[in-house]
Structures are given as C-alpha cells and as structure tokens.
Amino acid sequence: MIEQVLLVFFHLALVLLLSPLITGFNRVLKARVQTRQGPSLVQPYRDLYKLFRKGMVIPDTASWIFTATPFVLFVTTLLASLLIPTISAHAPLSLYGGVLAVVYLLALGRFFLALGGLDTGGSFGGLGSSREMTISAIAEPALMLAVFTVAIGAGSTNLSTVAQSGLGQSWRFLAPSQMLAFAALFIVLIAETGRIPVDNPATHLELTMIHEAMILEYSGPYLALIEWAAAIKQLVLMTILVNVFFPFGLSVDWSPGPVLLSLVLFIFKLLLLSVVVAAVEVSNAKMRLFRVPELLAIAFVLSALALVSTFLFQG
Amino acid sequence: MWPIRELYSAGLLVYAVAALAGLVAHLRKINRAWIAPLQCYASVTAAALEFTASVGALLSGSEFNWSLSSGIPFIHYGVRLDPLSAFFNLALSLLAACVAIYSVGYLRHGAASRRPSLFCCFLNLMLLSLTLVFTASNVVFFLVAWELMVVSSYFLVITDHESEEARSGGMLYMLMSRGGTGLLYIGFLLLASVAGSMEFQAMHGSGNKLSPTLGVAAFLLLFFGFGVKAGIIPLHIWLPAAHPVAPSNVSALMSGIVIKTGIYGMMRVFFDFYGELPVWAGMLVLVVGVVSALLGVLYALMEHDLKRLLAYHSIENIGIILMGFGSALLFRSFGHPQLAALALVAGLFHTLNHGIFKCLLFLGAGSVLQGAKTRNMEEMGGLIRRMPSTAFYFLVGSIAISGLPPLNGFVSEWFTYQGLLAGFGATPTLTRMAFPIAGALLALTAALASACFVKAFGITFLALPRSENAERATEAPHSMRTGMAILAGACVLLGLGATWFVPIFAPITQQALGVQITQQLVSGNSLLLTAGSVRNGSVSPLMIAIALVALGGVPLVLWLVWGRKSPRVIGPTWDCGLPGLTASNEFTATAFSKPLRMIFAALFRPRREIQAEFDVSRYYPKAIHFESEIQPTFETHIYDPLRVRILAVAARMRRIQTGSIHAYLAYIFVTLILLLIFGVRE
C-alpha cells in the first residue's frame, strides 16, 4: 500500500518535471533549424515559476466555471498520466482505467477548457472553443480506431497490459498494422497538441489561433496551470506513442536497476519523437482550418488500414 | 418477503385515483390551488410504491403473475413483473417521481397552469399506462395500454393547443405512432398465430416457429414498429417536432421513458420472442444504431432551439443503446452468450442512464424556459448568475450525456466500447470489421455530443445575457430544483457506484440469454468494473473520482508555495479596444457550430443569404440581414413525397367515403361476410 502511494508520488514528480522539458526541447530544436538563437531549454520552467507568482486578471463577465477550469484541466490531465506506463510497464493506477479512460479524461479537461473560453464573453474565447471542439471531434474516430487496433492486438484496453504484450516482441512495430496505427496516432498527436500544421502554439493572430484563443483571458497562476496541463497532455500522448509501439527497454517492474535504464531510454525515445514533431513543424506551413479535416481523414484512413491489415495478417 | 404484488397494485391504484380526481375536478370546475399539487404528490407516492415493488422484484428474482379474464377468448388483463419488466418499471418510477416533484412548481406558470387538474389527470393516466405497458403480459392488454399511453401523451403534448406549432407537432406524433402501432398489430398477430395464444409467456421463442419468410416479416414489422416509438432514423421525425412544443415536464418524460417503451418492446422481440436471429438481423440493429447515433448528434449540433437540440440527442442515445443490443444479437448468433450479456448490460445500462440525464436536461431546459421565456439559445446567456442551481444541475447532465468520467454516461459507454472491441476477436469473416468501425463512429458521436453540450451549456448559461428576458431571469422555485437535484444525484451515484449497481442486471441477462455475467463484470473488492475479466480491461469510476479530488492537492501545494501572494484583479474582457464589451460580441450558437456545418456540408446542404444595405461603400454597411438554414434531408426527400402520394390516394378514396351511415353499415356487413367466408374456408 505504502509502496503504491510512493510510486504514485514518484510518477507524479516524473510527469510534472519532465513535461516542460519536452516543450522546451521542441522550442530549442525549432529555433536552431530556423537559425534563431531561441529560448533556453529550461525556459518553460522559468515561465511556469514566473506565472505562478504573477497577479491575475479575472474577466468581470466570468462565472465560477472560469475559475474551476484550470483546476479541472490540470487534475484530469495529471490523472490521465498516472494511467499510462512511462518508465515501467506497470503504471501505478492503470487498473483504474485503461486507454478509454485516458481519452475520456482528456476529453473532460477539454470540455471545461472550452466552457472557460465561452465564459469570458469575448469573441475570441468562443472562436477558440468552437474550433477546438470541432478538431478534437473529428480527430476522435482516427484516435479510437488506432487505439482499438492496438488494443485488439494485445487483447486488452489496459495500457500496462498492452505495453507488456509488446515487450517480448521488440520488432513488432515493423508489422504493417503497427506502422499504420503509429502514423495515424502521430497525426492525431499533431492535431491534439495544437502543433503546426493544425494550430500554432506560438501565435496570437486572431484569425488562426485555436488553443491560444480559448485561454486568451487567463493569466498568472491559472495560466500556469493551463500551460502545464498542455505540456502534460503532450507528454501523455507522446508516451502512449513511444511505449505502445516501441516498448523495448521498458522495465517490467519497479526494481531500481531496470527502471533507471528505462528512464534513460524513455527520455531518449521522447526526445527522438520530439525531433520528428519539430521536423514536421518547421517543414510545413499552417493549414487553413478547413483543410484540417482532410488531414484527419488521412489519419482515419490510416487507422482503418491498420485494422484491415490486422484482419488480414492475424487471421 | 417483499409484498411485491401489493405494492405494485397500490401504485396503480394511486395513479388511477389521482387521474380520476383530476378529471372530476376539471369537469366540475373546482379550481382550488391545492388540487394539482396534491395530484403531483399522489404521483410521487405511486411512483415510490412502484419503485419499491420493482426493486423487490429485481432483488428477489421472483416473478409475479396476475391475470383477470375478460370473458373474451385470448384476452386477459394480465400483468407480469419479470426482471425485464421490473427494470423498466424501476426506471419509469424513478423518473416519474422526480418529474412529479418538479411539476408542483412548474405548473404555476405556462400553458399547463391554465387547466392544472386536467393536466395532472393526463399525467397520471400516462404514468399508469406506461406502467401497464412495461408489465402487461397479454398482447391485447399490452396494445390497449400502448394506445392509452399514446393518447394520454398526445393530450399532454398539445397542452398549449392554442399554438399552431404544438398542434402540428402533436398531430405528427399521433400519426407516426398510429403507423408504428399498425406494424405492431400485424407483427404480434403473426407471432400469436403460431403460439396459439396471446400471452407473452406462450409466445416465448415463437418467432422461430414461424416459416422463415414470415419470421423475417414479423421481426421487421416489430423492429420498425417499436422503432417509430424509439425514434430510430429514419422514423425519427416526430421527436424534434413533438418534444419541444410539449410542456418541459412532459418532454422530460417523453424523452426519458416514453421512447424507451420502444426499447422495451425490442428487448421482448429480440430476446424473448426470438430465441435466435440470423446474423443480418443483428447487423441491421447495429447499423441502425450507428446511423441514428451519428445523424442524431449531427442534427443536434445544428439546433439553437434548446429543446429541439435535446430531442435530437435522444435519437443519438437510442442509437447508442441499439449499438449495444445489435452487438448482443450478433454475439448470440455466433454462440458467445457471455459477450452477448456484456453488450446487453451496456445497452440496458445506457437505457436507464439516458433516461436519467435526459430527463434532468429537459427539466433544466424547462426552468430556463420559464426564466428566460424563450427556447432560442441565441437569446439566452449569463443564466449561471441568475439561476445558479439550475445551471449546476444542467452542467451535471451535460457532463453525463457527453459520456465523460466519472458520471453514469461514461460507464455505459465504456461497456458499449468493450462489447464492440470484443467483437473483433469473437466473430468470423467480415462481420468482425463492423465492430471496430462502429466503435470509431461511437467515438465520433461522443466527441460531437460533448461539442454540442459545450455549445448548449456555454451559450445558454455563460457570459453575458443576450436579451432582456434573459437578463431578468430568476431561479426556479424550490420544488423544481428538488426534482432536478435527485436526478443529478442519480447521475453521480450510478457513475461512482456502478460496481454496486451492475449486479442488478444479473436476472435480466439470465432471462434473456441464460447466462449471468455480472459477477465477472465486477472485481477487486467491488472497486473495478471489468470487460469480462480484469485482463481485458478495467475501470473504476469511484477511484477516478477519488484520484481527481486527491490530485487537487497538487495545484493546492503549488498555490501555497508560490501563488499565495499573487493578487487577483477583476477586469473587463479584452474587447479589441472597442468601447465596452456587449452581448453582441459573444460567440453565438450558430457560429459555434459553423465549422462542423461546413465540414459536414454534404449532409446539411446549408443555405445562407446575406443582404447588406450601404451608403457610400460596401465596406460600411448600415444594416445586414443574415439568413441561414440547413436542409432537413429526411423531411424533404422521404416524408414530403410520401405525404403527397398519401394525399393523392386519399383524394381517390374519397369517393367511397360518402358520409352516409347506411353505406358504412354496408361496408361493415360486406367485410364481416368476407371474413366469415375466409374463416370457414380455412
């Protein structure tokens, strides 16, 4: 019991500390490719620290929904991160909810975030909410179908079981169904974390922003919670990608030696995936909003093909 | 032992007495303010009795039968409280009690307040007939109760009969119901012909005794006959017409439980009258479910009439229920009774859950309507400050219907997903592909539903009021809030306590499929819900809720360490430098759903018209007129041509409708002779 609680705390610390690093790494990479100096790797930590100490302005039109939103978003995203295996195939709380719970916890956070956007009464909040809900809705079938393909392969929706079933077979990712599902989930990752070409996290241009429009009225500690939650969500989705498709080196239990090795490998795999994300970001222009459905349709077709190939090759 | 029979009969009696009292009070023009509330409390009492009887029947697993001969062969006034009937009666009595409490306050205003005792008479009559529909054990008695339900709910729908919209909505409801009932008559008679009896018990498995062609015919007739009531697409058009015009407490019951009579009928047909069904039948149900769910939510997104939006969501949720039933049928066809039981639990649990949160949302809409005096969301806004309790309950309902954890909607959708996921491994050939695709479309449906409820809640309750009425809105009276509070509590309890509730399905799956799966669905000291076994996947809504609360400690600590000194200032929302933010700066419901309208333009075929008046340059318009609408595909492409044909046939039929009573007597005589000849020849 005590062990379990300690594990949860350890897992929490890992997620909280690691998530801003990935965001920072992504920014550094992009800056280097664009031959800019760019911010330092630890800038996201400094930003969070600074935001927590800053004052905040609450819109006079807002209700308690506006106040509740950062907390709900932060807590749901954090819980989602406890349901997925990171550096050990045993996620501390994975019995309490599998991949469906992860998806729906993230959806609960988004539900409140979109309400928070509408609560301010400005034009931009509603605009962001509308676009966010639209894009996440049409990303959902691709996400779920890819997840189903993986879950069917492992015979379970429990992510720890999924990761364990992949452990014995390190080269499984070469199977066509796995590669197709990975490609589909990668597109969903781009869309869900608001990366170029779907959304630009660095813009505040009214016409194009999605995520930033929703949180335009947030400031100070509330903004810090939202930004941190966004970083954790990105970590959650990236972790699912790396640990489900490339589980090699993942420790099967929580003994110190293997866990340390798997920590190093985990960070390495995450950074590698960030490089790919950054490469996509710098080599593409942002899409028009109504081109995004086409991109997500591609993701859906990819995951449907993944399913078909499971059907064909696994009998 | 539980006195099930006494409780059940007492419940019926109280409903009947309350209905009669209302009728007498109305006819003798006794206008006392206490009559209608008294009738409402009588309904609460009756519902409580029925609730206890149903719980007793479900827990003890005992059936009770009671029947009274009518003196005519084949016809008995028979009632039976078997597990399936008890489950639906349980759902009915829970909703009935909450709606009745709500009605005490609701009847003080609006169209229903003009003849409150007559209104309560019909309300009690409807509850009585619903109870009988769920418990009747004889086809004829069932159909009598069914017709009584249609008639009483029709009168409730047209309570505001001075409005043209209410009359035409009610008429459409009546017409569609009549058509559906017609199909039911033929289907039931086909089954009764092989069963040799009108008793449900004798008809068990009779569908398989029919010749293959007739068996298929009876199945389709009964499926679509009950489908009209349930509101499956394409037989759904009466829902968005009739639900919005009815008083909100009636809409709540209509959407919460009346459409579930269709689901109850389907349960009887699928799992009682037919011991087995071919694969295509299960596939048909699954496909109808997917189509209804997806199109239902897409049409809901385009609505800015709050009650029509909720009505379309009923179609969506009926679709989700049918996805559970469809997969259960497929599993049964392929010989997997355990998986069939899992899918069946998903469908039945969602039936109850949808009843609860839809009832809650319609009651919330009713309070909003009384407060803001409009159904148009574009004229609402800012109600969370004026009606805080209503807003809170509506939010609970919105989260539940969007299938978000840890509330009840999440649990039943989780089971539905697990049923669909298991389908891939358990079924052969191409059938298996249907399951994950259906699952992906369920995911799309659920995501669109949550987008729709962000819109419904956000536009209605948040930001600034968009009209004077919305600005002057006040909170609903105490009784209305109580009714909503119980339902909101049920949403939370059925979500967090799902592990303790799921065993209630054991006798039903035993009856329908001969297996009990509920022991396998619960594990880990009643903390975990599983998909058959922990290995297949598990979830614990209760632990999720506890963890969410506990994780609240993290931001709390951060706050204490760093943020405590950060000052809070209340300031205006950024308005782009214009002088002052007004309600016209806010996003509207139409604008909110615009991206989806454009993405699904092939379905909606949106049309818009913009006219601008300007003086000097077209960049400085003086006035802009904007019109936008979507094409109601089913109405224009199926029902309008059908209506034209029917009218053409009717015009020709007029020739034999002479209006002379002699001619009609002759018709009856000739028909009788023909029937006798036909009967003798057999």
mmCIF file of C-alpha atoms in Angstrom, chain B residues 453-643:
data_model
loop_
_atom_site.group_PDB
_atom_site.id
_atom_site.type_symbol
_atom_site.label_atom_id
_atom_site.label_comp_id
_atom_site.label_asym_id
_atom_site.label_seq_id
_atom_site.Cartn_x
_atom_site.Cartn_y
_atom_site.Cartn_z
ATOM 1 C CA PHE B 453 -23.089 20.301 -24.896
ATOM 2 C CA VAL B 454 -20.258 22.798 -24.666
ATOM 3 C CA LYS B 455 -22.437 24.818 -27.004
ATOM 4 C CA ALA B 456 -25.697 24.115 -25.175
ATOM 5 C CA PHE B 457 -24.315 24.919 -21.738
ATOM 6 C CA GLY B 458 -21.904 27.660 -22.787
ATOM 7 C CA ILE B 459 -24.305 29.666 -24.918
ATOM 8 C CA THR B 460 -27.251 29.226 -22.566
ATOM 9 C CA PHE B 461 -25.632 29.823 -19.205
ATOM 10 C CA LEU B 462 -22.291 31.570 -19.614
ATOM 11 C CA ALA B 463 -21.077 35.077 -20.468
ATOM 12 C CA LEU B 464 -23.491 37.986 -20.881
ATOM 13 C CA PRO B 465 -27.265 37.751 -21.336
ATOM 14 C CA ARG B 466 -28.290 38.258 -24.953
ATOM 15 C CA SER B 467 -31.811 39.533 -24.323
ATOM 16 C CA GLU B 468 -33.756 41.490 -21.749
ATOM 17 C CA ASN B 469 -35.711 38.407 -20.748
ATOM 18 C CA ALA B 470 -32.509 36.517 -20.091
ATOM 19 C CA GLU B 471 -31.266 39.428 -18.032
ATOM 20 C CA ARG B 472 -34.397 39.410 -15.890
ATOM 21 C CA ALA B 473 -34.485 35.638 -15.436
ATOM 22 C CA THR B 474 -34.843 34.314 -11.890
ATOM 23 C CA GLU B 475 -34.134 30.985 -10.283
ATOM 24 C CA ALA B 476 -36.734 28.211 -10.411
ATOM 25 C CA PRO B 477 -38.825 27.506 -7.297
ATOM 26 C CA HIS B 478 -37.775 25.008 -4.676
ATOM 27 C CA SER B 479 -39.769 22.000 -5.904
ATOM 28 C CA MET B 480 -38.380 22.258 -9.427
ATOM 29 C CA ARG B 481 -34.837 22.382 -8.081
ATOM 30 C CA THR B 482 -35.511 19.338 -5.887
ATOM 31 C CA GLY B 483 -36.683 17.291 -8.863
ATOM 32 C CA MET B 484 -33.509 18.160 -10.749
ATOM 33 C CA ALA B 485 -31.283 17.595 -7.722
ATOM 34 C CA ILE B 486 -32.467 13.999 -7.293
ATOM 35 C CA LEU B 487 -31.765 13.230 -10.932
ATOM 36 C CA ALA B 488 -28.345 14.893 -10.803
ATOM 37 C CA GLY B 489 -27.608 12.846 -7.683
ATOM 38 C CA ALA B 490 -28.642 9.705 -9.570
ATOM 39 C CA CYS B 491 -26.213 10.587 -12.384
ATOM 40 C CA VAL B 492 -23.384 10.802 -9.855
ATOM 41 C CA LEU B 493 -24.415 7.723 -7.859
ATOM 42 C CA LEU B 494 -24.882 5.465 -10.870
ATOM 43 C CA GLY B 495 -21.482 6.620 -12.098
ATOM 44 C CA LEU B 496 -19.464 6.261 -8.905
ATOM 45 C CA GLY B 497 -21.458 3.334 -7.556
ATOM 46 C CA ALA B 498 -21.722 1.449 -10.832
ATOM 47 C CA THR B 499 -19.984 -1.590 -9.373
ATOM 48 C CA TRP B 500 -22.761 -1.981 -6.832
ATOM 49 C CA PHE B 501 -25.475 -1.367 -9.386
ATOM 50 C CA VAL B 502 -24.344 -3.693 -12.177
ATOM 51 C CA PRO B 503 -25.380 -6.924 -10.353
ATOM 52 C CA ILE B 504 -28.987 -5.811 -10.790
ATOM 53 C CA PHE B 505 -28.686 -6.882 -14.434
ATOM 54 C CA ALA B 506 -27.970 -10.498 -13.487
ATOM 55 C CA PRO B 507 -31.580 -11.753 -13.550
ATOM 56 C CA ILE B 508 -32.221 -9.909 -16.827
ATOM 57 C CA THR B 509 -29.311 -11.465 -18.691
ATOM 58 C CA GLN B 510 -30.275 -14.788 -17.127
ATOM 59 C CA GLN B 511 -33.769 -14.394 -18.522
ATOM 60 C CA ALA B 512 -32.694 -13.121 -21.939
ATOM 61 C CA LEU B 513 -29.605 -15.180 -22.642
ATOM 62 C CA GLY B 514 -29.422 -17.808 -19.945
ATOM 63 C CA VAL B 515 -26.131 -16.540 -18.536
ATOM 64 C CA GLN B 516 -25.179 -14.310 -15.666
ATOM 65 C CA ILE B 517 -22.150 -12.249 -16.378
ATOM 66 C CA THR B 518 -22.338 -9.633 -13.690
ATOM 67 C CA GLN B 519 -20.001 -11.494 -11.313
ATOM 68 C CA GLN B 520 -17.298 -11.248 -13.955
ATOM 69 C CA LEU B 521 -18.056 -7.588 -14.615
ATOM 70 C CA VAL B 522 -17.197 -6.571 -11.066
ATOM 71 C CA SER B 523 -13.938 -7.382 -9.355
ATOM 72 C CA GLY B 524 -11.296 -6.049 -6.996
ATOM 73 C CA ASN B 525 -13.448 -5.741 -3.854
ATOM 74 C CA SER B 526 -16.228 -4.109 -5.867
ATOM 75 C CA LEU B 527 -13.887 -1.338 -6.951
ATOM 76 C CA LEU B 528 -13.341 -2.351 -10.553
ATOM 77 C CA LEU B 529 -15.654 -2.720 -13.480
ATOM 78 C CA THR B 530 -14.195 -5.163 -15.960
ATOM 79 C CA ALA B 531 -14.838 -6.177 -19.531
ATOM 80 C CA GLY B 532 -15.398 -9.809 -18.683
ATOM 81 C CA SER B 533 -12.051 -10.137 -16.918
ATOM 82 C CA VAL B 534 -9.520 -7.714 -15.490
ATOM 83 C CA ARG B 535 -7.111 -8.664 -18.234
ATOM 84 C CA ASN B 536 -9.440 -7.423 -20.967
ATOM 85 C CA GLY B 537 -9.627 -4.020 -19.390
ATOM 86 C CA SER B 538 -10.971 -2.470 -16.237
ATOM 87 C CA VAL B 539 -12.099 0.878 -14.991
ATOM 88 C CA SER B 540 -13.083 2.275 -11.640
ATOM 89 C CA PRO B 541 -15.214 5.413 -11.770
ATOM 90 C CA LEU B 542 -15.087 5.677 -7.993
ATOM 91 C CA MET B 543 -11.297 5.553 -7.855
ATOM 92 C CA ILE B 544 -11.099 8.007 -10.758
ATOM 93 C CA ALA B 545 -13.269 10.417 -8.796
ATOM 94 C CA ILE B 546 -11.229 9.932 -5.625
ATOM 95 C CA ALA B 547 -7.976 10.344 -7.533
ATOM 96 C CA LEU B 548 -9.246 13.523 -9.194
ATOM 97 C CA VAL B 549 -10.058 15.020 -5.821
ATOM 98 C CA ALA B 550 -6.768 13.853 -4.320
ATOM 99 C CA LEU B 551 -4.754 15.226 -7.224
ATOM 100 C CA GLY B 552 -6.333 18.566 -6.454
ATOM 101 C CA GLY B 553 -3.643 18.632 -3.788
ATOM 102 C CA VAL B 554 -1.001 19.302 -6.424
ATOM 103 C CA PRO B 555 -2.300 22.682 -7.570
ATOM 104 C CA LEU B 556 -3.112 23.434 -3.938
ATOM 105 C CA VAL B 557 0.501 22.897 -2.898
ATOM 106 C CA LEU B 558 1.749 24.906 -5.849
ATOM 107 C CA TRP B 559 -0.622 27.648 -4.860
ATOM 108 C CA LEU B 560 0.517 27.624 -1.262
ATOM 109 C CA VAL B 561 4.181 27.631 -2.200
ATOM 110 C CA TRP B 562 4.202 30.207 -4.957
ATOM 111 C CA GLY B 563 0.867 31.694 -5.796
ATOM 112 C CA ARG B 564 -0.484 32.777 -2.452
ATOM 113 C CA LYS B 565 0.705 36.324 -2.788
ATOM 114 C CA SER B 566 -0.364 36.779 -6.381
ATOM 115 C CA PRO B 567 -3.007 39.498 -6.458
ATOM 116 C CA ARG B 568 -6.381 38.961 -8.128
ATOM 117 C CA VAL B 569 -7.972 41.789 -10.057
ATOM 118 C CA ILE B 570 -11.412 41.767 -11.647
ATOM 119 C CA GLY B 571 -11.184 43.460 -15.015
ATOM 120 C CA PRO B 572 -13.004 43.699 -18.313
ATOM 121 C CA THR B 573 -12.611 41.063 -21.009
ATOM 122 C CA TRP B 574 -10.400 42.120 -23.920
ATOM 123 C CA ASP B 575 -12.694 43.763 -26.441
ATOM 124 C CA CYS B 576 -10.206 44.662 -29.196
ATOM 125 C CA GLY B 577 -10.127 48.244 -27.984
ATOM 126 C CA LEU B 578 -13.763 48.892 -28.824
ATOM 127 C CA PRO B 579 -15.686 50.811 -26.213
ATOM 128 C CA GLY B 580 -17.153 48.220 -23.906
ATOM 129 C CA LEU B 581 -17.992 44.568 -24.376
ATOM 130 C CA THR B 582 -21.620 43.807 -25.169
ATOM 131 C CA ALA B 583 -23.552 40.632 -25.716
ATOM 132 C CA SER B 584 -23.254 41.148 -29.462
ATOM 133 C CA ASN B 585 -19.507 40.488 -29.195
ATOM 134 C CA GLU B 586 -20.173 36.996 -27.923
ATOM 135 C CA PHE B 587 -19.992 33.894 -29.995
ATOM 136 C CA THR B 588 -23.448 32.637 -30.968
ATOM 137 C CA ALA B 589 -24.719 29.069 -31.100
ATOM 138 C CA THR B 590 -24.898 29.254 -34.889
ATOM 139 C CA ALA B 591 -21.321 30.485 -35.100
ATOM 140 C CA PHE B 592 -20.154 27.830 -32.671
ATOM 141 C CA SER B 593 -21.352 25.005 -34.894
ATOM 142 C CA LYS B 594 -20.291 26.700 -38.138
ATOM 143 C CA PRO B 595 -17.050 24.700 -38.620
ATOM 144 C CA LEU B 596 -18.950 21.429 -38.282
ATOM 145 C CA ARG B 597 -21.689 22.723 -40.573
ATOM 146 C CA MET B 598 -19.065 23.337 -43.227
ATOM 147 C CA ILE B 599 -17.237 20.049 -42.672
ATOM 148 C CA PHE B 600 -20.456 18.063 -42.977
ATOM 149 C CA ALA B 601 -21.887 20.305 -45.699
ATOM 150 C CA ALA B 602 -22.677 17.278 -47.847
ATOM 151 C CA LEU B 603 -25.185 16.174 -45.240
ATOM 152 C CA PHE B 604 -26.597 19.509 -44.154
ATOM 153 C CA ARG B 605 -26.621 21.328 -47.513
ATOM 154 C CA PRO B 606 -26.576 24.665 -45.723
ATOM 155 C CA ARG B 607 -28.081 27.663 -47.430
ATOM 156 C CA ARG B 608 -27.390 31.224 -46.438
ATOM 157 C CA GLU B 609 -28.426 34.591 -47.586
ATOM 158 C CA ILE B 610 -26.750 37.852 -46.724
ATOM 159 C CA GLN B 611 -28.185 41.216 -47.685
ATOM 160 C CA ALA B 612 -26.352 44.359 -46.762
ATOM 161 C CA GLU B 613 -27.510 47.938 -47.115
ATOM 162 C CA PHE B 614 -24.800 50.507 -47.523
ATOM 163 C CA ASP B 615 -24.424 54.165 -48.373
ATOM 164 C CA VAL B 616 -21.026 55.006 -49.709
ATOM 165 C CA SER B 617 -19.017 51.857 -49.919
ATOM 166 C CA ARG B 618 -19.917 48.262 -49.294
ATOM 167 C CA TYR B 619 -17.313 48.175 -46.552
ATOM 168 C CA TYR B 620 -19.513 50.386 -44.389
ATOM 169 C CA PRO B 621 -22.859 48.604 -44.239
ATOM 170 C CA LYS B 622 -25.772 50.283 -42.479
ATOM 171 C CA ALA B 623 -27.767 47.130 -41.929
ATOM 172 C CA ILE B 624 -27.088 43.492 -42.574
ATOM 173 C CA HIS B 625 -29.708 40.817 -42.980
ATOM 174 C CA PHE B 626 -28.459 37.280 -42.487
ATOM 175 C CA GLU B 627 -30.384 34.108 -43.015
ATOM 176 C CA SER B 628 -29.040 30.613 -42.706
ATOM 177 C CA GLU B 629 -30.706 27.242 -42.735
ATOM 178 C CA ILE B 630 -29.889 23.619 -43.306
ATOM 179 C CA GLN B 631 -31.856 21.223 -45.411
ATOM 180 C CA PRO B 632 -33.910 18.733 -43.422
ATOM 181 C CA THR B 633 -32.970 15.816 -45.690
ATOM 182 C CA PHE B 634 -35.358 13.211 -44.337
ATOM 183 C CA GLU B 635 -38.329 15.534 -44.385
ATOM 184 C CA THR B 636 -37.740 16.796 -47.933
ATOM 185 C CA HIS B 637 -36.603 13.563 -49.512
ATOM 186 C CA ILE B 638 -38.675 10.894 -47.820
ATOM 187 C CA TYR B 639 -41.614 12.321 -45.965
ATOM 188 C CA ASP B 640 -42.709 15.091 -48.327
ATOM 189 C CA PRO B 641 -43.020 12.795 -51.367
ATOM 190 C CA LEU B 642 -44.741 10.242 -49.155
ATOM 191 C CA ARG B 643 -47.211 12.829 -47.914
#
